[in-house]
Phi, psi and omega in degrees: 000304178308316199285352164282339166296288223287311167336308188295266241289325169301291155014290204278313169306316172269007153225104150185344192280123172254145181283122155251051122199169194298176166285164201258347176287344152227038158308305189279029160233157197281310173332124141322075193198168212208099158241128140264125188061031167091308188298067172010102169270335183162134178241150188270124169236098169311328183291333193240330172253127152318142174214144183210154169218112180289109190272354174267345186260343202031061155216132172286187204202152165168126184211146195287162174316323210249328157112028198287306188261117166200173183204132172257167160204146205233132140266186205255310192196154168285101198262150198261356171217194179258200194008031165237176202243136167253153147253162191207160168253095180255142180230080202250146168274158160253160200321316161305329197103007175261167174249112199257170172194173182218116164300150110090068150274105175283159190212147176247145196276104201275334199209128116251127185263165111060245165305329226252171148221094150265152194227165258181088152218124176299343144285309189274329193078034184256125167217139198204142131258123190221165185227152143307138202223099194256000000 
């Protein structure tokens, strides 16, 4: 029984562990995109994708040529510093075609550049860049 504790308790220490901040590969990067869980829902390509912004609604938009992928994210409100918190409405199609989505997601704000925001949450695991459109 004891050589069986200590394995269990690493086991258990290491998923249990959250990243708490986003990756760095995508602070730094400029793109447009929607990752859930590490995984690429659609990065925006002017040769192939539409991008849009409802400014009465604060909601971006970003969809393939053909509408097949797309992901909307709608905010509470458009923030104006870094370390501050929106709730959001997330909506994405997947590689299948179905269609997922996330409710009442606080997502924090890590970055503003110029146009751009990325936001952030470390529980659902949402990183998202979006830009304004004026």
């Amino acid at each position: 029984m004891k050589k069986l504790l200590l394995p269990f308790l690493m086991c258990f220490m290491l998923c249990s562990c959250a990243h708490t901040e986003p990756s760095a590969p995508f602070i730094d990067s400029d793109t447009i995109q929607l990752l859930i869980a590490g995984r690429s829902i659609l990065n925006y390509n002017a040769l192939d994708c539409q991008k849009s912004y409802d400014s009465q609604n604060n909601e971006f938009t970003v969809c393939t040529d053909d509408g097949c992928r797309y992901y909307s994210i709608r905010l509470s409100q458009i923030p104006g510093s870094e370390h501050q918190q929106v709730i959001s409405y997330i909506e994405w199609t997947t590689t299948l075609g179905s269609l997922r989505s996330k409710n009442n997601i606080v997502l924090d704000v890590v970055k503003i550049k110029d146009d751009k925001i990325w936001l952030w949450n470390a529980a659902q695991q949402v990183e998202a860049c979006v830009q304004l459109i004026r």
